[in-house]
Short mmCIF file of C-alpha atoms in Angstrom, two decimals:
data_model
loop_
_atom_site.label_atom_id
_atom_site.label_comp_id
_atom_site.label_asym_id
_atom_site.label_seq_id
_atom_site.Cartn_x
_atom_site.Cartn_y
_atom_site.Cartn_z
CA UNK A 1 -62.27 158.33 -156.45
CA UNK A 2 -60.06 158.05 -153.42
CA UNK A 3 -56.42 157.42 -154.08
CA UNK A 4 -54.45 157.03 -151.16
CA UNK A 5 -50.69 155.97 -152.29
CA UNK A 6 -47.81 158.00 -151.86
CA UNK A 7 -48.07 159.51 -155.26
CA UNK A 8 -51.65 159.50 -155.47
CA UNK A 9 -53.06 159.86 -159.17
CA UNK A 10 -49.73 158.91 -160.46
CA UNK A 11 -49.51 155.72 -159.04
CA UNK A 12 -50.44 153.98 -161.76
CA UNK A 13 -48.17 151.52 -163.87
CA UNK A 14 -45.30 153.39 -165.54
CA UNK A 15 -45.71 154.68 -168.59
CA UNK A 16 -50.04 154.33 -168.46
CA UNK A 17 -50.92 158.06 -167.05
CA UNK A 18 -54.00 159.07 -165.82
CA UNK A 19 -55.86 156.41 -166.81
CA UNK A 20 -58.79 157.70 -169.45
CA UNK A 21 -62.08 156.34 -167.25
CA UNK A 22 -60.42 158.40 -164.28
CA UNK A 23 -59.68 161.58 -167.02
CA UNK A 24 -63.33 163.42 -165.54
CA UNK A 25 -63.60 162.32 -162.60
CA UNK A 26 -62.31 164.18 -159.32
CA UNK A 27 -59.50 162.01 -157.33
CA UNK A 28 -59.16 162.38 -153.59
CA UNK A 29 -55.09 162.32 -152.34
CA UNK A 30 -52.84 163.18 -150.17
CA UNK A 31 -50.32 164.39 -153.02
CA UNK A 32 -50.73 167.74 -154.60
CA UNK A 33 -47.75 167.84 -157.23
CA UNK A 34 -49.10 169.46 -160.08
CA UNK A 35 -46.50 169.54 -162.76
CA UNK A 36 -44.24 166.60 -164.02
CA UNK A 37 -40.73 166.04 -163.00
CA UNK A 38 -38.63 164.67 -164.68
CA UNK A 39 -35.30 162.46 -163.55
CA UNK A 40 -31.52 162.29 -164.68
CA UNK A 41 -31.54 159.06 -163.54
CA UNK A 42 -33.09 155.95 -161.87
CA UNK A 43 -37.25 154.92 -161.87
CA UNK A 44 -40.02 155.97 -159.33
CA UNK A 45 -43.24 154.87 -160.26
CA UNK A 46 -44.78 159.11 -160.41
CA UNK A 47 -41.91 160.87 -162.60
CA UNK A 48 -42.44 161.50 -166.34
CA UNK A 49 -46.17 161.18 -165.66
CA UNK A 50 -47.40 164.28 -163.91
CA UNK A 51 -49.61 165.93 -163.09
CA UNK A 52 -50.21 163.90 -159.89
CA UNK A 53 -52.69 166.29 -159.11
CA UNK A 54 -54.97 168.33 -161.34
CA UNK A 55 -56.31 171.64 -160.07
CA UNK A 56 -59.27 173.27 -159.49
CA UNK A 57 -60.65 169.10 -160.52
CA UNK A 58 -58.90 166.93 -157.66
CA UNK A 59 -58.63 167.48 -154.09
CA UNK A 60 -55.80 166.90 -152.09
CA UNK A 61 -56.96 166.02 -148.51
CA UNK A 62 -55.40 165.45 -144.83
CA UNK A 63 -53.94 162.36 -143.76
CA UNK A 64 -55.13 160.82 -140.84
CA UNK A 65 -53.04 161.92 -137.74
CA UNK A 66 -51.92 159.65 -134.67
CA UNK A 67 -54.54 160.20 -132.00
CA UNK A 68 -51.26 159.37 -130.45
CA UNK A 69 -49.98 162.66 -130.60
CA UNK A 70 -48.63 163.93 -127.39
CA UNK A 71 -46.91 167.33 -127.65
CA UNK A 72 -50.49 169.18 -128.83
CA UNK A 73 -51.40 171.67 -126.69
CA UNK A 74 -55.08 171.29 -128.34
CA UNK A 75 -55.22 167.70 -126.61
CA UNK A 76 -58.09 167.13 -123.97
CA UNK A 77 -56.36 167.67 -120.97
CA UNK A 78 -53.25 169.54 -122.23
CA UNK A 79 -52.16 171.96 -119.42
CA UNK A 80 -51.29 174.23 -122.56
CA UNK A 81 -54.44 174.81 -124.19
CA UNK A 82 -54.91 178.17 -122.73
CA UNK A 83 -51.29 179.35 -123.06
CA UNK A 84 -49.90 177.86 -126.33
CA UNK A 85 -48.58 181.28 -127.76
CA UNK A 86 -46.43 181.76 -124.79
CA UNK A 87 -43.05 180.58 -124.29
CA UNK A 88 -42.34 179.96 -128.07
CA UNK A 89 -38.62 181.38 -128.00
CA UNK A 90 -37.19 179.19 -131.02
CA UNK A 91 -37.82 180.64 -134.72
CA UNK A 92 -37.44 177.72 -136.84
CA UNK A 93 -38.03 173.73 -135.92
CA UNK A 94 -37.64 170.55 -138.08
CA UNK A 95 -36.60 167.30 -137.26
CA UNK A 96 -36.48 164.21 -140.05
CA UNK A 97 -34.86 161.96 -142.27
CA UNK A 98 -32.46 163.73 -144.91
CA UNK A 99 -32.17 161.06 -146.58
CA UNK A 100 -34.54 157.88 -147.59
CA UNK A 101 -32.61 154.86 -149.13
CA UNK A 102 -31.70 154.58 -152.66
CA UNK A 103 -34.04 157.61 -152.95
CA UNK A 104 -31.34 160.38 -151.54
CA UNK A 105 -28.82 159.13 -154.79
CA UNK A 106 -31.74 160.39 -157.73
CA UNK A 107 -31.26 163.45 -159.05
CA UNK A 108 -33.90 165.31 -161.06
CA UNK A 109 -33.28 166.93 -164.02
CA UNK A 110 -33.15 170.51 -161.95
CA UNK A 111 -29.93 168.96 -160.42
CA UNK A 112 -31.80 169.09 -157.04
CA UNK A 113 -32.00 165.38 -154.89
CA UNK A 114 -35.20 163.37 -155.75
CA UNK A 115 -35.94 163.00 -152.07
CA UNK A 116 -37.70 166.05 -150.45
CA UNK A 117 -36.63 167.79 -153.48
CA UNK A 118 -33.45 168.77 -151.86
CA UNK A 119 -34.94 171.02 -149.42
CA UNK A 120 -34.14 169.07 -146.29
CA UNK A 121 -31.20 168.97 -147.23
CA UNK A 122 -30.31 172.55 -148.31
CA UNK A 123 -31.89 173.57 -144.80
CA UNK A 124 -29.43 171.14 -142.72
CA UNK A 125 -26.09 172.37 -144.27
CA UNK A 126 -27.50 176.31 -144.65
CA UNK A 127 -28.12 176.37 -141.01
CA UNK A 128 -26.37 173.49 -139.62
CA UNK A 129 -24.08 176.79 -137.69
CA UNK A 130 -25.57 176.81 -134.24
CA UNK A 131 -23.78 179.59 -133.14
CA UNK A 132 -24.83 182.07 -136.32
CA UNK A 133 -28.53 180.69 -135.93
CA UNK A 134 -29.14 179.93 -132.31
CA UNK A 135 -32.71 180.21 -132.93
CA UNK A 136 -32.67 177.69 -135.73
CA UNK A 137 -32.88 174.14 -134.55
CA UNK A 138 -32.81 171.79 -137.98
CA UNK A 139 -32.25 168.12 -136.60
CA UNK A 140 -30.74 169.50 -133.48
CA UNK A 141 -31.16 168.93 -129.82
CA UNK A 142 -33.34 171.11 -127.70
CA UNK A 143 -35.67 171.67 -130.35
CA UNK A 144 -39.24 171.28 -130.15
CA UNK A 145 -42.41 172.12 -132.28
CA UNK A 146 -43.97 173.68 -128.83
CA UNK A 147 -41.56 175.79 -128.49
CA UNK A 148 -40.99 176.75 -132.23
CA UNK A 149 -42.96 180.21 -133.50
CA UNK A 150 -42.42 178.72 -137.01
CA UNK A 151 -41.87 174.62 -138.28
CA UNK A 152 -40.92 173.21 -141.25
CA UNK A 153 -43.32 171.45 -143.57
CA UNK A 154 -41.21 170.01 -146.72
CA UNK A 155 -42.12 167.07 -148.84
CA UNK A 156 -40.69 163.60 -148.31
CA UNK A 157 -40.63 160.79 -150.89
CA UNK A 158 -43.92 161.36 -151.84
CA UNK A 159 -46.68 163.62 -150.00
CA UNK A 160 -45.83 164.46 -146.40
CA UNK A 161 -47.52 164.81 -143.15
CA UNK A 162 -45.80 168.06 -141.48
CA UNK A 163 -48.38 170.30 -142.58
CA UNK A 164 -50.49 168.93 -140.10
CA UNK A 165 -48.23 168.00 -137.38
CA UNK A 166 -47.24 171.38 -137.63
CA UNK A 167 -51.00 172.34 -137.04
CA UNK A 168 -51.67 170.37 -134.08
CA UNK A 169 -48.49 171.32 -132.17
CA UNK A 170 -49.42 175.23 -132.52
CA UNK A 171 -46.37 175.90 -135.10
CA UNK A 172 -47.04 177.66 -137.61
CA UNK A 173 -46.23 175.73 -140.72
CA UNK A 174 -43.65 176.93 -143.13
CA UNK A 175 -44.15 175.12 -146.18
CA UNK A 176 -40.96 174.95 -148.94
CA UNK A 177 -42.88 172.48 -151.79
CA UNK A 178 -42.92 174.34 -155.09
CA UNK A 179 -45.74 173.17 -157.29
CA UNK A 180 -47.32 170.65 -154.45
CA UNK A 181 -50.90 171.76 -153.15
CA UNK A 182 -52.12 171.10 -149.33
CA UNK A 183 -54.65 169.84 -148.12
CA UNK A 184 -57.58 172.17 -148.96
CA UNK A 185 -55.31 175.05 -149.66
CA UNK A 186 -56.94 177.18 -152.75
CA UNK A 187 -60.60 175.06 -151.94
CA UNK A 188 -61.39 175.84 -148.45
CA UNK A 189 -58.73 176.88 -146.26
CA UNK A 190 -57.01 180.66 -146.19
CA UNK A 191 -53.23 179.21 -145.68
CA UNK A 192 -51.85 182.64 -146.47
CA UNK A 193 -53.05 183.47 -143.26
CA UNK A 194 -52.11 180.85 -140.85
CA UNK A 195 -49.40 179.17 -142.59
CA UNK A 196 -46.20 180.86 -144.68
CA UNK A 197 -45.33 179.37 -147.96
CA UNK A 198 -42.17 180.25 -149.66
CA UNK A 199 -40.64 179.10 -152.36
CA UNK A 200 -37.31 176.94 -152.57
CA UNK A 201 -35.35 179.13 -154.02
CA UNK A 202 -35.72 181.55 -151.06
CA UNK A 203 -33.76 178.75 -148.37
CA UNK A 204 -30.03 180.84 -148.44
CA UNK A 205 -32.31 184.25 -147.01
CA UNK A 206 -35.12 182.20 -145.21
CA UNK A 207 -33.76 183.33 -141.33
CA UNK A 208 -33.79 186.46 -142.39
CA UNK A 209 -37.54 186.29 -144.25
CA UNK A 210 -38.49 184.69 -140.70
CA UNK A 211 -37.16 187.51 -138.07
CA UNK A 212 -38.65 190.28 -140.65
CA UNK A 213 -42.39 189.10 -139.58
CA UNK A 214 -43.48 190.92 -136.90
CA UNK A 215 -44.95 189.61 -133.87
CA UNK A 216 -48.37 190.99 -134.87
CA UNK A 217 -48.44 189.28 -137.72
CA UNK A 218 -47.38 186.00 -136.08
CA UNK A 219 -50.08 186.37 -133.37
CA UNK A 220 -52.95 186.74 -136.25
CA UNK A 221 -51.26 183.75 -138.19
CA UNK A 222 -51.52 181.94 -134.91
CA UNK A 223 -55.31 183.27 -134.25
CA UNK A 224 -55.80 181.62 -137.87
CA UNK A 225 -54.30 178.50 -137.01
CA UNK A 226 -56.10 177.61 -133.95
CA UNK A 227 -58.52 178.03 -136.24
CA UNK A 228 -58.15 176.13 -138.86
CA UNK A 229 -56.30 172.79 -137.41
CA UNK A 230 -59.98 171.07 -137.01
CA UNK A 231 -60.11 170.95 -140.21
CA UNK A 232 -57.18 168.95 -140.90
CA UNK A 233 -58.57 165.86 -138.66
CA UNK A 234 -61.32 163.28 -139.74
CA UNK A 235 -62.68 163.78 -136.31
CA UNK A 236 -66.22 162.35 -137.67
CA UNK A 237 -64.82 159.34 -138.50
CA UNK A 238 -62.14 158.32 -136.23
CA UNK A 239 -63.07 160.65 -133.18
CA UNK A 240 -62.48 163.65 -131.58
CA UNK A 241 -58.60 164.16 -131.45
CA UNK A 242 -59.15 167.22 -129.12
CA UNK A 243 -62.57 168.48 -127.82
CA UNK A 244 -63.66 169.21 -131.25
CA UNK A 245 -67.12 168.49 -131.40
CA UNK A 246 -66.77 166.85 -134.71
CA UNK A 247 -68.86 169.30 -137.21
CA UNK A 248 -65.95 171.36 -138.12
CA UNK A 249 -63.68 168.60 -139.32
CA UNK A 250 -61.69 167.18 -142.85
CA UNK A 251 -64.93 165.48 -144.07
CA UNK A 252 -66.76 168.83 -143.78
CA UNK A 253 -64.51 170.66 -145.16
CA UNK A 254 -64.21 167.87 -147.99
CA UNK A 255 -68.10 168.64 -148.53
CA UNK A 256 -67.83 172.10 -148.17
CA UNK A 257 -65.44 172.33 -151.48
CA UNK A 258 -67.54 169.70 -153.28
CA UNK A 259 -70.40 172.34 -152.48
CA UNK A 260 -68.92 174.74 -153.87
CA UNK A 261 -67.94 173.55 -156.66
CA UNK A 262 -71.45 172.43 -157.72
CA UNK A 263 -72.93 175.56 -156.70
CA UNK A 264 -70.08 176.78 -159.76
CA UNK A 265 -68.74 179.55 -156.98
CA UNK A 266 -64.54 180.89 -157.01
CA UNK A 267 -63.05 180.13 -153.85
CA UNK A 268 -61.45 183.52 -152.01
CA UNK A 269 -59.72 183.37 -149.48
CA UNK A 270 -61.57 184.99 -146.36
CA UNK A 271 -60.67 184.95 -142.43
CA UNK A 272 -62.26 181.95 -140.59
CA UNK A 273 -65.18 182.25 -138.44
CA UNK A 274 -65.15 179.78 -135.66
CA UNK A 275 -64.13 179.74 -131.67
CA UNK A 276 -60.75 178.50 -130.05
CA UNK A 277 -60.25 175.38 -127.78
CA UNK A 278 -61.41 177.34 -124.74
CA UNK A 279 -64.69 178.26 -126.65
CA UNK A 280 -65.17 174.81 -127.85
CA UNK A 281 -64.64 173.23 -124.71
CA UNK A 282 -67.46 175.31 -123.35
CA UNK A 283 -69.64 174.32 -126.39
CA UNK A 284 -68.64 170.48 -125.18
CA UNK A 285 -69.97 171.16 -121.59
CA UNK A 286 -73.17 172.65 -122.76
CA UNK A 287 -73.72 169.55 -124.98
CA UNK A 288 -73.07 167.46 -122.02
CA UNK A 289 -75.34 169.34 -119.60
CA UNK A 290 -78.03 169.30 -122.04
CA UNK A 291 -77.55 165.62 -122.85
CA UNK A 292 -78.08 165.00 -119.35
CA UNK A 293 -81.49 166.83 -119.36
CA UNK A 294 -82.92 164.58 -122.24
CA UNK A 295 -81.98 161.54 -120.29
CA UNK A 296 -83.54 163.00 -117.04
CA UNK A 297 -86.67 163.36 -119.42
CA UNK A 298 -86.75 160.18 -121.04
CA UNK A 299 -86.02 158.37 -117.64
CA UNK A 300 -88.78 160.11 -116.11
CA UNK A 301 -91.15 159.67 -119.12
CA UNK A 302 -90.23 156.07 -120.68
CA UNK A 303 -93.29 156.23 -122.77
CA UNK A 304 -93.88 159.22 -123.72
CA UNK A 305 -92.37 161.68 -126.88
CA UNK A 306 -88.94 162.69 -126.79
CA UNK A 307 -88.56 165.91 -125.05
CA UNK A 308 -88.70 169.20 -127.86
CA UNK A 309 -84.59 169.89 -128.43
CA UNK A 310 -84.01 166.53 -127.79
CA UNK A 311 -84.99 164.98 -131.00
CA UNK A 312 -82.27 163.44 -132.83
CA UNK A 313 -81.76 165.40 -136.36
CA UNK A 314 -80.86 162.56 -138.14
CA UNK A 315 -83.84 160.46 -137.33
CA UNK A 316 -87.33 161.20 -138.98
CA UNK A 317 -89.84 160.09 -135.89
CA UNK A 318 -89.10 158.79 -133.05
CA UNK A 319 -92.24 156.83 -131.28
CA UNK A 320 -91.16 157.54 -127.69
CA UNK A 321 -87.99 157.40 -125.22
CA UNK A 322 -87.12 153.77 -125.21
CA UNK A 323 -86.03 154.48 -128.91
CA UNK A 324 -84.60 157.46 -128.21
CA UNK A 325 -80.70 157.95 -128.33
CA UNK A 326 -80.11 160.93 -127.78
CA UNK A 327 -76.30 163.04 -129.52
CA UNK A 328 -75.28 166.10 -130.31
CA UNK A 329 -77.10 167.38 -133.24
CA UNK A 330 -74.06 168.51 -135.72
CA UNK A 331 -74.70 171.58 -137.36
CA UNK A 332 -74.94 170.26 -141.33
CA UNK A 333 -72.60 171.99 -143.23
CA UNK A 334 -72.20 175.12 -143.70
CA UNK A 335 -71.21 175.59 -139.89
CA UNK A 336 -68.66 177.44 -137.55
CA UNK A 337 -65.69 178.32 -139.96
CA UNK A 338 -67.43 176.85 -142.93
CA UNK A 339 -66.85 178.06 -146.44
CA UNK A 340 -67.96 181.96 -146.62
CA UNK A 341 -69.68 182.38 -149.88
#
């Protein structure tokens, strides 16, 4: 089941829980909160009925991200693509709401705001000194995720999105959500090596966590990223975001864990296997070039087979070229940096 509210599984009516027909079943979300919180004070519709997410049973998967997004440097066309790690002289990035309506006045029963669970707004007063953390640019000007070696990725109201944005501008993410999974993380995606998770507790001593990677380590995290952002865009169903050919996507990696899982094997966490933008682009230009050749075929031969290599995977028999519509045949999974098993 696919459950695509803000709180995912716990979304339903107050006081119901998971409801018993949904009790085997895996559930599909973007929220991966996986222990129940309680509240001083106030009602959301998810508290005092966790676990919003179960696992090693649900997955928690990508939201879609605006095809809108200009500041990637994986974009077709980017002047960037080739030179991303360069010029990345800021350490930490974030820019968002502190606050969210009535929301920012709950307190759990930790003491900690409901909203973000505090962590926004620990970061903004910690580090809200520009001249002690000049590198440190929390809601301030001149800041920028393209510039940034490391971004901020904390939860909002619900589940949030900065994961991923964080992913498609290059940034490494820095993720500060105790107990709340991401998407694919512990199913089919290594985020201890692209991505830095911390816990909440660490915030007072994070700038000093940050300088004491070095800059191998941040090069191999970014190596791992480049990676590993395909796989946070439905590029199979909505289109290709970059010049990813649209094999190595969410949806494969969504079938990739359900394969697993029936095939009863652990995930481990393993180093991707798959090629950068600059390799990809040259896989798109071989496509192209031998796209042409099957239409140069079938133009030439309108009655005759379809030209060996050209054939379609996903059709059984074609009777000749006037029925032939020729695309890229998609690797099924497993493929590029596909589960290792």
């Amino acid at each position: 089941f696919v459950l695509m509210g803000d709180h995912g599984l716990c979304e339903s009516p107050r006081g119901r829980g998971i409801p018993p027909a949904l009790q085997p079943a895996i559930i599909l979300s973007n929220w991966g909160l996986s222990t129940n919180t309680s509240q001083a004070g106030g009602l959301l519709p998810y508290l005092d009925k966790g676990p919003c997410f179960r696992p090693n049973q649900d997955i928690v998967i990508p939201a879609p991200l605006n095809s809108g997004h200009p500041s990637s440097p994986f974009r077709v066309g980017a002047e960037s693509q080739d030179t991303w790690r360069a010029g990345r002289d800021q350490l930490l990035y974030f820019k968002g709401q502190l606050q969210w309506g009535g929301a920012g006045k709950i307190v759990l029963s930790d003491g900690k705001p409901m909203y973000s669970h505090g962590v926004r707004q620990a970061l903004a007063e910690r580090y809200k000194n520009s001249t002690s953390y000049p590198d440190v640019y929390i809601n301030r000007s001149g800041g920028s995720a393209s510039k940034s070696l490391f971004c901020l990725a904390p939860a909002g109201l619900g589940f949030g999105v900065r994961v991923v944005h964080s992913m498609a501008d290059g940034c490494i993410p820095l993720i500060l959500q105790d107990n709340v999974t991401q998407p694919f993380e512990g199913d089919f995606l290594p985020y201890s090596r692209f991505a830095l998770r911390l816990p909440e507790e660490d915030i007072d001593r994070l700038h000093s966590i940050l300088l004491g990677i070095s800059a191998a380590q941040v090069a191999a995290m970014q190596r791992e990223l480049e990676c590993a952002w395909p796989y946070m865009l439905w590029s199979s169903v909505y289109g290709a975001f970059g010049e990813e050919d649209g094999h190595r996507d969410a949806f494969e990696a969504l079938l990739g864990t359900l394969a697993r899982r029936k095939k009863g094997l652990a995930y481990e966490e393993s180093p991707l296997r798959c090629h950068g933008p600059a390799a990809v682009r040259q896989e798109t230009k071989q496509a192209a070039k031998k796209k042409k050749a099957c239409h140069v075929y079938c133009d030439a031969n309108p009655e005759g087979p379809p030209r060996k290599n050209c054939v379609n995977p996903n059709v059984d028999r074609l009777d000749n070229c006037q029925k032939y519509d020729w695309q890229p045949s998609w690797q099924p999974w497993p493929s590029g940096c596909a589960l290792q098993t």
